[in-house]
Structures are given as C-alpha cells and as structure tokens.
C-alpha cells in the first residue's frame, strides 16, 4: 500500500469512524495525563529534582516548560475533547448496550459525568496552549462543598458524595480483578503474546486509581462529618496522605498510576469500541 493510500485509510469516512478516531485520541490524552502524574509523584517519592505530588491540572501545566509545550498542550486539549465526545456518545447512543432500566441509565449517566469531569481540564489545557497562561480556578471542590454544607442537610449530601466516590474507587479495584476485565483484554486486537502483560498493567493501574479515588472519597466524608469544606482534597492531597505513610507507599501508587496511563495508551492503539 502506498503512503497516499495509508493516509486515505486513516481519514474517517463516516460519523461513526470519526467518533472512534476521537475516542482513540481521548484515550491517548488521558493516558498521557496519568503518566505525567505518576512520573512526578515517583520523582517525589524517590527525592529526585522536579518531583511533586500533583493533580491533573498541575500535571498538564508541567508540559508548558517542555520544548514544543504549546503544541503538546493543544494535543492534550484536542484529545480530551475527543474523550468527552466519546463518553457522551456512550451515554446517548448506548454503545455499551446498558439499556434503559434504572441500572442501565445510572451507568449511562456515569459515562456523561466522566466526560464532564474532563471538560474543565480540556479547557485549561486549551487556554494554556493559546494564551500561555490559565487560571486553575482555585479549589473548586472546596468552594462547592462550602456552599452545599450551608444547605439544609448539606452535611449528609457531602457524606453521600464521599461514599459514592469511595464506592467508585472500590469498583475500580474490583474491576481490576474481575473476570470481565480479563475478557475485555482478551477480546481486543492486542496480540495474544502481549495480552497477559497488558492485563497485569491494567490491574496495577486500576488498583492504584481505585486507592486514590477512595482516599478522595474519605476526604469528602470527613468534610461532611466535620462540617468543614477545607477537609475536602483532590489527587494531590491524596498523594500527600500517601507520602505521610512513607516514600515506598507513595512510590507504589505512583507506579500504579503510570501503569494506568500506559493501559490507556494501549486502549488508544487497540480500542475496544462497539459499533456506534
């Protein structure tokens, strides 16, 4: 096949193939962000220069100082946009065949919510790429938590949010060791000789991500119990808690997040996307 034919084959020929291409860019961008978070945390755990415990926005900000920083940030923004489009397609078109019962609608709303969570990160990366600076928005979680705590029954709402986040983290860990995840890898186009390696990388990644999510959920529960918005924390605070347990603990979780980033990159190369 000639170079022209190869390029022509890579161009989306329908809305369906276009969304699939966006999804692959999305996996790649998400994987890059998690790799950055894991690498920076690992450097911090080992006492290396440049190491820091960061959240997603802070990790993206580090790209600005690299050669070709604006281009890298633009690619991250575009990729995350693709991830958002794919998540909303999953929710609206029901590409995963979850159905319209209560459980199915819950999962589909979860897909849309996952897309929304990355919207602010995509916008942040885009502003950095275009303007060279962007407002990280302060601690939005604490601001929103403070507002909710002033509502009637606000403490219980925040505690419920924390329990849901903890449950989501535990589900990530369950997903890592369930048979469905193994089947998911085996049913992909990943070469047979590499499937077990990818499976192990995915297990480590989902476990580390689940641990971090569970810690963030714990922060919300404490904020509700104490009626104190300042108790809420994000990924960097979760890293700080892990660091207080020792550099080995932080290093293990950092490696896990790097593994999750690698697994997302594998998903970008060998996507498992149903017909849309």
mmCIF file of C-alpha atoms in Angstrom:
data_model
loop_
_atom_site.group_PDB
_atom_site.id
_atom_site.type_symbol
_atom_site.label_atom_id
_atom_site.label_comp_id
_atom_site.label_asym_id
_atom_site.label_seq_id
_atom_site.Cartn_x
_atom_site.Cartn_y
_atom_site.Cartn_z
ATOM 1 C CA UNK A 1 0.000 0.000 0.000
ATOM 2 C CA UNK A 2 1.334 3.463 -0.946
ATOM 3 C CA UNK A 3 1.743 6.342 1.502
ATOM 4 C CA UNK A 4 -1.242 8.110 -0.064
ATOM 5 C CA UNK A 5 -3.416 5.009 0.378
ATOM 6 C CA UNK A 6 -2.297 4.711 4.009
ATOM 7 C CA UNK A 7 -3.227 8.323 4.746
ATOM 8 C CA UNK A 8 -6.562 7.941 2.969
ATOM 9 C CA UNK A 9 -7.354 4.869 5.064
ATOM 10 C CA UNK A 10 -6.694 6.829 8.263
ATOM 11 C CA UNK A 11 -9.227 9.564 7.391
ATOM 12 C CA UNK A 12 -12.669 8.978 8.987
ATOM 13 C CA UNK A 13 -15.238 8.053 6.320
ATOM 14 C CA UNK A 14 -18.381 8.329 8.474
ATOM 15 C CA UNK A 15 -19.610 9.909 11.729
ATOM 16 C CA UNK A 16 -19.102 6.528 13.363
ATOM 17 C CA UNK A 17 -15.468 6.208 12.335
ATOM 18 C CA UNK A 18 -14.903 9.862 13.223
ATOM 19 C CA UNK A 19 -16.098 9.319 16.785
ATOM 20 C CA UNK A 20 -13.954 6.212 17.008
ATOM 21 C CA UNK A 21 -10.929 8.261 15.974
ATOM 22 C CA UNK A 22 -11.769 10.904 18.585
ATOM 23 C CA UNK A 23 -12.092 8.174 21.210
ATOM 24 C CA UNK A 24 -8.604 6.925 20.410
ATOM 25 C CA UNK A 25 -7.190 10.455 20.739
ATOM 26 C CA UNK A 26 -9.069 10.674 24.030
ATOM 27 C CA UNK A 27 -7.510 7.527 25.442
ATOM 28 C CA UNK A 28 -4.071 8.766 24.420
ATOM 29 C CA UNK A 29 -4.543 12.179 26.071
ATOM 30 C CA UNK A 30 -5.926 10.667 29.264
ATOM 31 C CA UNK A 31 -3.055 8.198 29.347
ATOM 32 C CA UNK A 32 -0.500 10.994 28.929
ATOM 33 C CA UNK A 33 -2.005 12.939 31.857
ATOM 34 C CA UNK A 34 -1.904 9.922 34.177
ATOM 35 C CA UNK A 35 1.639 9.102 33.100
ATOM 36 C CA UNK A 36 2.696 12.646 33.990
ATOM 37 C CA UNK A 37 1.002 12.455 37.401
ATOM 38 C CA UNK A 38 2.640 9.116 38.129
ATOM 39 C CA UNK A 39 6.106 10.184 36.967
ATOM 40 C CA UNK A 40 6.045 13.393 39.024
ATOM 41 C CA UNK A 41 4.841 11.510 42.113
ATOM 42 C CA UNK A 42 7.503 8.823 41.627
ATOM 43 C CA UNK A 43 10.199 11.506 41.395
ATOM 44 C CA UNK A 44 8.862 12.985 44.625
ATOM 45 C CA UNK A 45 8.858 9.584 46.327
ATOM 46 C CA UNK A 46 12.488 8.979 45.361
ATOM 47 C CA UNK A 47 13.605 12.514 46.266
ATOM 48 C CA UNK A 48 14.517 13.470 42.698
ATOM 49 C CA UNK A 49 14.594 17.029 41.398
ATOM 50 C CA UNK A 50 11.314 18.133 39.822
ATOM 51 C CA UNK A 51 9.242 15.631 41.732
ATOM 52 C CA UNK A 52 5.913 16.810 43.085
ATOM 53 C CA UNK A 53 2.525 15.451 44.077
ATOM 54 C CA UNK A 54 0.052 16.973 41.646
ATOM 55 C CA UNK A 55 -3.491 16.856 40.422
ATOM 56 C CA UNK A 56 -4.352 16.636 36.709
ATOM 57 C CA UNK A 57 -4.193 20.383 36.031
ATOM 58 C CA UNK A 58 -0.823 20.758 37.719
ATOM 59 C CA UNK A 59 0.488 17.798 35.746
ATOM 60 C CA UNK A 60 -0.704 19.359 32.475
ATOM 61 C CA UNK A 61 0.942 22.660 33.483
ATOM 62 C CA UNK A 62 4.369 20.955 33.539
ATOM 63 C CA UNK A 63 4.100 20.457 29.765
ATOM 64 C CA UNK A 64 4.363 24.215 29.273
ATOM 65 C CA UNK A 65 8.066 24.237 30.125
ATOM 66 C CA UNK A 66 8.917 21.449 27.661
ATOM 67 C CA UNK A 67 10.125 22.061 24.087
ATOM 68 C CA UNK A 68 7.037 22.456 21.923
ATOM 69 C CA UNK A 69 4.928 22.977 25.048
ATOM 70 C CA UNK A 70 2.042 24.846 23.356
ATOM 71 C CA UNK A 71 1.731 22.122 20.714
ATOM 72 C CA UNK A 72 1.741 19.391 23.363
ATOM 73 C CA UNK A 73 -0.910 21.255 25.351
ATOM 74 C CA UNK A 74 -3.001 21.678 22.212
ATOM 75 C CA UNK A 75 -2.820 17.950 21.524
ATOM 76 C CA UNK A 76 -3.861 17.191 25.109
ATOM 77 C CA UNK A 77 -6.806 19.600 24.815
ATOM 78 C CA UNK A 78 -7.899 18.101 21.492
ATOM 79 C CA UNK A 79 -7.529 14.566 22.798
ATOM 80 C CA UNK A 80 -9.563 15.287 25.924
ATOM 81 C CA UNK A 81 -12.250 16.844 23.740
ATOM 82 C CA UNK A 82 -12.352 13.546 21.866
ATOM 83 C CA UNK A 83 -12.691 11.691 25.151
ATOM 84 C CA UNK A 84 -15.617 13.917 26.160
ATOM 85 C CA UNK A 85 -17.385 13.359 22.817
ATOM 86 C CA UNK A 86 -16.884 9.602 23.118
ATOM 87 C CA UNK A 87 -18.227 9.495 26.694
ATOM 88 C CA UNK A 88 -21.355 11.424 25.719
ATOM 89 C CA UNK A 89 -21.803 9.148 22.704
ATOM 90 C CA UNK A 90 -21.691 6.176 25.058
ATOM 91 C CA UNK A 91 -24.329 7.825 27.232
ATOM 92 C CA UNK A 92 -26.717 8.972 24.496
ATOM 93 C CA UNK A 93 -26.381 6.235 21.864
ATOM 94 C CA UNK A 94 -25.875 3.465 24.448
ATOM 95 C CA UNK A 95 -22.939 1.930 22.591
ATOM 96 C CA UNK A 96 -22.287 -0.414 25.527
ATOM 97 C CA UNK A 97 -25.877 -1.773 25.485
ATOM 98 C CA UNK A 98 -26.581 -0.866 29.101
ATOM 99 C CA UNK A 99 -30.301 -0.422 28.425
ATOM 100 C CA UNK A 100 -32.867 1.999 29.814
ATOM 101 C CA UNK A 101 -33.665 0.435 33.165
ATOM 102 C CA UNK A 102 -32.528 2.102 36.397
ATOM 103 C CA UNK A 103 -29.154 0.326 36.432
ATOM 104 C CA UNK A 104 -28.516 0.982 32.752
ATOM 105 C CA UNK A 105 -29.458 4.662 32.973
ATOM 106 C CA UNK A 106 -27.215 5.006 36.010
ATOM 107 C CA UNK A 107 -24.243 3.652 34.064
ATOM 108 C CA UNK A 108 -25.005 5.890 31.084
ATOM 109 C CA UNK A 109 -25.278 8.972 33.311
ATOM 110 C CA UNK A 110 -21.936 7.898 34.754
ATOM 111 C CA UNK A 111 -20.421 7.960 31.252
ATOM 112 C CA UNK A 112 -21.679 11.523 30.740
ATOM 113 C CA UNK A 113 -20.386 12.522 34.171
ATOM 114 C CA UNK A 114 -16.971 11.090 33.318
ATOM 115 C CA UNK A 115 -16.915 13.275 30.222
ATOM 116 C CA UNK A 116 -17.889 16.376 32.183
ATOM 117 C CA UNK A 117 -15.091 15.769 34.692
ATOM 118 C CA UNK A 118 -12.548 16.216 31.900
ATOM 119 C CA UNK A 119 -14.223 19.289 30.370
ATOM 120 C CA UNK A 120 -12.520 21.762 32.716
ATOM 121 C CA UNK A 121 -9.148 20.040 32.188
ATOM 122 C CA UNK A 122 -9.547 20.231 28.401
ATOM 123 C CA UNK A 123 -10.421 23.936 28.627
ATOM 124 C CA UNK A 124 -7.487 24.562 30.969
ATOM 125 C CA UNK A 125 -5.054 22.880 28.555
ATOM 126 C CA UNK A 126 -6.520 24.786 25.610
ATOM 127 C CA UNK A 127 -6.119 28.164 27.355
ATOM 128 C CA UNK A 128 -2.526 27.315 28.277
ATOM 129 C CA UNK A 129 -1.832 26.393 24.651
ATOM 130 C CA UNK A 130 -3.403 29.569 23.234
ATOM 131 C CA UNK A 131 -2.555 32.188 25.864
ATOM 132 C CA UNK A 132 0.426 30.753 27.713
ATOM 133 C CA UNK A 133 -1.434 31.100 30.994
ATOM 134 C CA UNK A 134 -4.679 29.945 32.575
ATOM 135 C CA UNK A 135 -6.429 30.265 35.884
ATOM 136 C CA UNK A 136 -6.610 26.870 37.568
ATOM 137 C CA UNK A 137 -9.805 28.058 39.218
ATOM 138 C CA UNK A 138 -8.653 27.698 42.815
ATOM 139 C CA UNK A 139 -10.003 24.844 44.849
ATOM 140 C CA UNK A 140 -13.377 24.459 43.161
ATOM 141 C CA UNK A 141 -14.181 21.349 45.171
ATOM 142 C CA UNK A 142 -13.828 23.203 48.460
ATOM 143 C CA UNK A 143 -15.881 26.154 47.175
ATOM 144 C CA UNK A 144 -18.749 23.915 46.062
ATOM 145 C CA UNK A 145 -18.527 21.869 49.243
ATOM 146 C CA UNK A 146 -18.802 25.021 51.361
ATOM 147 C CA UNK A 147 -21.964 26.012 49.501
ATOM 148 C CA UNK A 148 -23.545 22.596 49.876
ATOM 149 C CA UNK A 149 -22.685 22.467 53.587
ATOM 150 C CA UNK A 150 -24.839 25.571 54.063
ATOM 151 C CA UNK A 151 -27.878 23.803 52.615
ATOM 152 C CA UNK A 152 -30.346 22.006 54.894
ATOM 153 C CA UNK A 153 -28.898 18.531 55.339
ATOM 154 C CA UNK A 154 -25.769 19.609 53.470
ATOM 155 C CA UNK A 155 -23.517 17.508 55.677
ATOM 156 C CA UNK A 156 -25.344 14.346 54.655
ATOM 157 C CA UNK A 157 -25.178 15.284 50.980
ATOM 158 C CA UNK A 158 -21.385 15.680 51.192
ATOM 159 C CA UNK A 159 -21.077 12.405 53.123
ATOM 160 C CA UNK A 160 -23.174 10.688 50.431
ATOM 161 C CA UNK A 161 -20.905 12.120 47.712
ATOM 162 C CA UNK A 162 -17.915 10.758 49.610
ATOM 163 C CA UNK A 163 -19.490 7.313 49.949
ATOM 164 C CA UNK A 164 -20.251 7.263 46.214
ATOM 165 C CA UNK A 165 -16.648 8.211 45.369
ATOM 166 C CA UNK A 166 -15.331 5.533 47.748
ATOM 167 C CA UNK A 167 -17.680 3.033 46.102
ATOM 168 C CA UNK A 168 -16.398 4.062 42.674
ATOM 169 C CA UNK A 169 -12.823 3.563 43.850
ATOM 170 C CA UNK A 170 -13.611 0.120 45.249
ATOM 171 C CA UNK A 171 -15.336 -0.735 41.957
ATOM 172 C CA UNK A 172 -12.140 0.202 40.111
ATOM 173 C CA UNK A 173 -10.262 -2.310 42.257
ATOM 174 C CA UNK A 174 -12.977 -4.942 41.775
ATOM 175 C CA UNK A 175 -12.882 -4.324 38.036
ATOM 176 C CA UNK A 176 -9.133 -4.948 38.049
ATOM 177 C CA UNK A 177 -9.555 -8.480 39.323
ATOM 178 C CA UNK A 178 -12.924 -9.468 37.877
ATOM 179 C CA UNK A 179 -13.200 -11.902 35.027
ATOM 180 C CA UNK A 180 -14.927 -9.272 32.891
ATOM 181 C CA UNK A 181 -11.761 -7.164 32.730
ATOM 182 C CA UNK A 182 -9.712 -10.184 31.634
ATOM 183 C CA UNK A 183 -12.270 -10.954 28.914
ATOM 184 C CA UNK A 184 -12.188 -7.310 27.862
ATOM 185 C CA UNK A 185 -8.445 -7.523 27.214
ATOM 186 C CA UNK A 186 -8.623 -10.929 25.565
ATOM 187 C CA UNK A 187 -11.388 -9.843 23.189
ATOM 188 C CA UNK A 188 -9.394 -6.869 21.899
ATOM 189 C CA UNK A 189 -6.979 -6.754 18.967
ATOM 190 C CA UNK A 190 -3.981 -6.849 21.300
ATOM 191 C CA UNK A 191 -1.525 -9.542 20.064
ATOM 192 C CA UNK A 192 -2.049 -12.766 22.004
ATOM 193 C CA UNK A 193 1.511 -12.790 23.312
ATOM 194 C CA UNK A 194 1.037 -9.341 24.873
ATOM 195 C CA UNK A 195 -2.426 -9.759 26.363
ATOM 196 C CA UNK A 196 -1.293 -11.083 29.745
ATOM 197 C CA UNK A 197 1.231 -8.236 30.133
ATOM 198 C CA UNK A 198 -1.439 -5.680 29.286
ATOM 199 C CA UNK A 199 -3.817 -7.373 31.724
ATOM 200 C CA UNK A 200 -1.287 -7.114 34.564
ATOM 201 C CA UNK A 201 -0.548 -3.470 33.731
ATOM 202 C CA UNK A 202 -4.271 -2.736 33.734
ATOM 203 C CA UNK A 203 -4.716 -4.487 37.079
ATOM 204 C CA UNK A 204 -1.995 -2.388 38.699
ATOM 205 C CA UNK A 205 -3.367 0.780 37.128
ATOM 206 C CA UNK A 206 -6.986 0.254 38.143
ATOM 207 C CA UNK A 207 -5.904 -0.687 41.680
ATOM 208 C CA UNK A 208 -3.837 2.486 42.134
ATOM 209 C CA UNK A 209 -6.599 4.652 40.665
ATOM 210 C CA UNK A 210 -9.119 2.990 42.966
ATOM 211 C CA UNK A 211 -6.941 3.678 46.014
ATOM 212 C CA UNK A 212 -6.620 7.370 45.125
ATOM 213 C CA UNK A 213 -10.364 7.695 44.480
ATOM 214 C CA UNK A 214 -11.177 6.006 47.799
ATOM 215 C CA UNK A 215 -8.922 8.469 49.639
ATOM 216 C CA UNK A 216 -10.607 11.422 47.911
ATOM 217 C CA UNK A 217 -13.980 9.982 48.925
ATOM 218 C CA UNK A 218 -12.732 9.694 52.513
ATOM 219 C CA UNK A 219 -11.879 13.420 52.432
ATOM 220 C CA UNK A 220 -15.481 14.204 51.440
ATOM 221 C CA UNK A 221 -16.874 12.029 54.219
ATOM 222 C CA UNK A 222 -14.674 13.832 56.734
ATOM 223 C CA UNK A 223 -15.746 17.219 55.355
ATOM 224 C CA UNK A 224 -19.386 16.260 55.902
ATOM 225 C CA UNK A 225 -18.791 14.848 59.373
ATOM 226 C CA UNK A 226 -16.803 17.887 60.475
ATOM 227 C CA UNK A 227 -18.898 20.458 58.563
ATOM 228 C CA UNK A 228 -15.592 21.752 57.217
ATOM 229 C CA UNK A 229 -15.077 22.327 53.490
ATOM 230 C CA UNK A 230 -11.313 22.608 53.961
ATOM 231 C CA UNK A 231 -11.220 18.870 54.728
ATOM 232 C CA UNK A 232 -12.008 18.124 51.065
ATOM 233 C CA UNK A 233 -8.988 17.160 48.994
ATOM 234 C CA UNK A 234 -8.177 16.148 45.419
ATOM 235 C CA UNK A 235 -5.465 13.967 43.923
ATOM 236 C CA UNK A 236 -2.524 15.988 45.227
ATOM 237 C CA UNK A 237 -3.877 15.844 48.797
ATOM 238 C CA UNK A 238 -4.394 12.107 48.383
ATOM 239 C CA UNK A 239 -0.744 11.847 47.310
ATOM 240 C CA UNK A 240 0.281 13.884 50.354
ATOM 241 C CA UNK A 241 -1.562 11.436 52.612
ATOM 242 C CA UNK A 242 0.181 8.518 50.913
ATOM 243 C CA UNK A 243 3.519 10.303 51.246
ATOM 244 C CA UNK A 244 2.945 10.607 55.000
ATOM 245 C CA UNK A 245 2.809 6.794 55.100
ATOM 246 C CA UNK A 246 6.303 6.649 53.614
ATOM 247 C CA UNK A 247 8.025 7.034 50.233
ATOM 248 C CA UNK A 248 7.544 3.346 49.443
ATOM 249 C CA UNK A 249 3.748 3.646 49.656
ATOM 250 C CA UNK A 250 3.745 6.791 47.513
ATOM 251 C CA UNK A 251 6.128 5.161 45.037
ATOM 252 C CA UNK A 252 3.951 2.065 44.628
ATOM 253 C CA UNK A 253 0.825 4.133 43.946
ATOM 254 C CA UNK A 254 2.806 6.397 41.591
ATOM 255 C CA UNK A 255 3.909 3.336 39.614
ATOM 256 C CA UNK A 256 0.285 2.214 39.568
ATOM 257 C CA UNK A 257 -0.885 5.491 38.055
ATOM 258 C CA UNK A 258 1.876 5.246 35.468
ATOM 259 C CA UNK A 259 0.587 1.753 34.682
ATOM 260 C CA UNK A 260 -2.936 3.142 34.284
ATOM 261 C CA UNK A 261 -1.591 5.737 31.867
ATOM 262 C CA UNK A 262 0.153 3.007 29.859
ATOM 263 C CA UNK A 263 -3.054 0.971 29.789
ATOM 264 C CA UNK A 264 -4.935 3.991 28.397
ATOM 265 C CA UNK A 265 -2.286 4.296 25.675
ATOM 266 C CA UNK A 266 -2.806 0.622 24.835
ATOM 267 C CA UNK A 267 -6.538 1.360 24.608
ATOM 268 C CA UNK A 268 -5.713 4.139 22.164
ATOM 269 C CA UNK A 269 -3.829 1.719 19.923
ATOM 270 C CA UNK A 270 -6.154 -1.273 20.336
ATOM 271 C CA UNK A 271 -9.560 0.241 21.131
ATOM 272 C CA UNK A 272 -12.457 -1.939 22.195
ATOM 273 C CA UNK A 273 -15.341 0.171 20.936
ATOM 274 C CA UNK A 274 -18.716 -1.259 19.976
ATOM 275 C CA UNK A 275 -20.493 -0.195 16.809
ATOM 276 C CA UNK A 276 -21.773 3.388 17.002
#
